[in-house]
XYZ file of C-alpha atoms in Angstrom:
162
model
C -4.980 -16.850 -18.784
C -6.740 -16.279 -15.360
C -5.888 -18.385 -12.249
C -8.046 -21.056 -11.046
C -9.452 -20.481 -7.549
C -6.858 -22.747 -5.987
C -4.002 -21.085 -7.855
C -5.541 -17.535 -6.441
C -5.677 -18.919 -3.032
C -2.030 -20.084 -3.194
C -0.859 -16.779 -4.555
C -2.868 -14.931 -1.799
C -1.585 -17.083 0.808
C 1.877 -16.647 -0.485
C 1.503 -12.722 -0.738
C 0.313 -12.707 2.704
C 3.031 -14.524 4.325
C 5.756 -12.602 2.415
C 4.117 -9.379 3.600
C 4.307 -10.496 6.985
C 8.107 -11.106 6.806
C 8.400 -7.673 5.054
C 6.635 -5.854 7.483
C 8.439 -7.379 10.246
C 11.762 -6.442 8.553
C 10.452 -2.810 8.244
C 9.708 -2.748 11.786
C 12.944 -4.108 12.962
C 15.098 -2.332 10.543
C 13.359 1.086 10.045
C 11.096 1.551 12.936
C 7.813 1.201 11.004
C 4.860 1.354 13.523
C 6.829 2.689 16.266
C 4.417 5.612 16.596
C 4.615 9.158 15.824
C 3.147 10.760 12.467
C 3.473 10.216 8.895
C 3.510 12.526 5.784
C 3.227 11.941 2.151
C 4.202 14.433 -0.536
C 2.469 13.654 -3.871
C 4.928 15.727 -5.730
C 7.809 13.472 -4.729
C 6.241 10.213 -3.889
C 7.878 10.258 -0.782
C 6.552 8.922 2.559
C 8.340 10.132 5.753
C 7.720 8.885 9.050
C 8.518 10.906 12.289
C 9.083 10.009 15.929
C 7.136 11.211 18.957
C 9.612 14.250 19.030
C 8.505 15.169 15.461
C 12.193 14.245 14.031
C 11.879 12.250 10.767
C 13.277 8.648 11.193
C 12.907 7.395 7.727
C 11.851 8.485 4.123
C 10.408 6.049 1.632
C 9.867 6.385 -1.947
C 6.470 4.681 -2.467
C 3.725 3.560 -5.027
C 0.324 4.722 -3.659
C -1.599 1.386 -3.880
C -5.135 2.581 -2.733
C -7.313 3.628 0.073
C -9.662 2.056 2.433
C -12.614 4.049 3.802
C -13.758 2.839 7.195
C -17.380 4.560 6.950
C -18.274 3.325 3.605
C -16.265 -0.027 3.839
C -14.830 0.640 0.427
C -11.705 0.220 -1.324
C -10.361 2.665 -4.144
C -7.430 2.253 -6.614
C -5.134 5.009 -6.606
C -4.670 4.624 -10.287
C -8.391 5.702 -10.530
C -8.581 8.277 -7.714
C -8.685 11.707 -9.324
C -7.284 13.197 -6.032
C -3.944 11.430 -6.784
C -1.679 13.231 -9.085
C -1.384 11.917 -12.736
C 2.111 10.892 -12.418
C 1.325 8.827 -9.509
C -1.827 7.322 -10.931
C 0.432 6.158 -13.813
C 2.957 4.573 -11.289
C 0.266 2.511 -9.927
C -1.359 1.377 -13.247
C 0.770 -1.993 -13.307
C -1.703 -2.910 -10.541
C -4.356 -3.257 -13.229
C -2.759 -6.177 -14.997
C -3.521 -8.036 -11.855
C -6.909 -8.411 -13.244
C -5.829 -10.202 -16.237
C -3.247 -12.396 -14.286
C -5.943 -13.374 -11.547
C -8.950 -13.183 -13.369
C -10.710 -11.191 -10.739
C -12.388 -7.977 -11.668
C -11.566 -6.109 -8.564
C -8.134 -5.414 -9.817
C -9.493 -3.483 -12.643
C -12.482 -1.977 -10.923
C -12.182 2.004 -11.255
C -14.913 2.850 -8.829
C -14.749 2.200 -5.171
C -15.987 -1.322 -4.240
C -17.173 -3.066 -1.210
C -14.341 -4.467 1.021
C -13.433 -4.802 4.689
C -10.152 -4.437 6.502
C -8.693 -7.758 5.939
C -9.478 -7.473 2.144
C -7.831 -4.320 2.146
C -4.586 -5.929 3.547
C -5.026 -8.967 1.150
C -5.347 -6.352 -1.931
C -2.022 -4.861 -0.566
C -0.322 -7.880 0.090
C -0.791 -9.048 -3.538
C 0.079 -5.555 -4.963
C 3.289 -5.523 -2.751
C 4.238 -8.904 -4.136
C 3.217 -7.684 -7.898
C 5.621 -4.712 -7.518
C 8.375 -6.493 -5.905
C 8.015 -3.774 -3.084
C 9.756 -4.043 0.132
C 6.631 -3.886 2.091
C 3.590 -1.759 2.753
C 2.392 1.309 5.092
C -0.957 1.857 5.904
C -1.351 5.626 6.810
C -4.565 6.685 8.670
C -6.130 10.066 8.003
C -6.214 12.417 11.011
C -9.864 11.142 11.930
C -8.792 7.462 11.172
C -11.541 6.911 8.664
C -9.590 6.738 5.570
C -6.407 4.754 5.331
C -3.971 5.065 2.426
C -2.105 1.908 1.524
C 1.502 2.405 0.093
C 4.017 -0.020 -1.205
C 7.502 0.772 0.113
C 9.934 0.698 -2.999
C 12.883 2.012 -1.232
C 13.600 3.203 2.408
C 16.353 5.138 4.033
C 17.038 6.156 7.738
C 16.985 9.801 8.381
C 20.778 9.835 9.275
C 21.377 8.854 5.625
C 20.382 12.692 4.692
C 22.973 14.385 7.181
């Protein structure tokens, strides 16, 4: 049964508040958002963050949620994106169930759809909540025109690998 507008607004507000706390913890405990570069390997579903000296600081297991295009102001789900490896599209498929849960067609929309930056973060917040993720990483493309959103499922400091 789909959520009422009031129930959805409550879910959205909870998801946003939870994401803000999760993001603060990722920043405090692992240095997310501290600068440097990022790298994502589809073959391993690993996100790696590097400091300004190009030293890896963290490695995270992620689920690719989707991407936001600044020029076209559209969102595209990773589960429907042919540039995402099939195994990773499959890992993102549980997000489609949000259409049945919420009653909102955007969660089942296979083609890119109109969105702005705040909506992209709202979608990410609901996805992070739904997946039980530790938070989210928004990775910009080299030209900052495309942003990839990843749900952080597990994260480790680089020292843990030595």
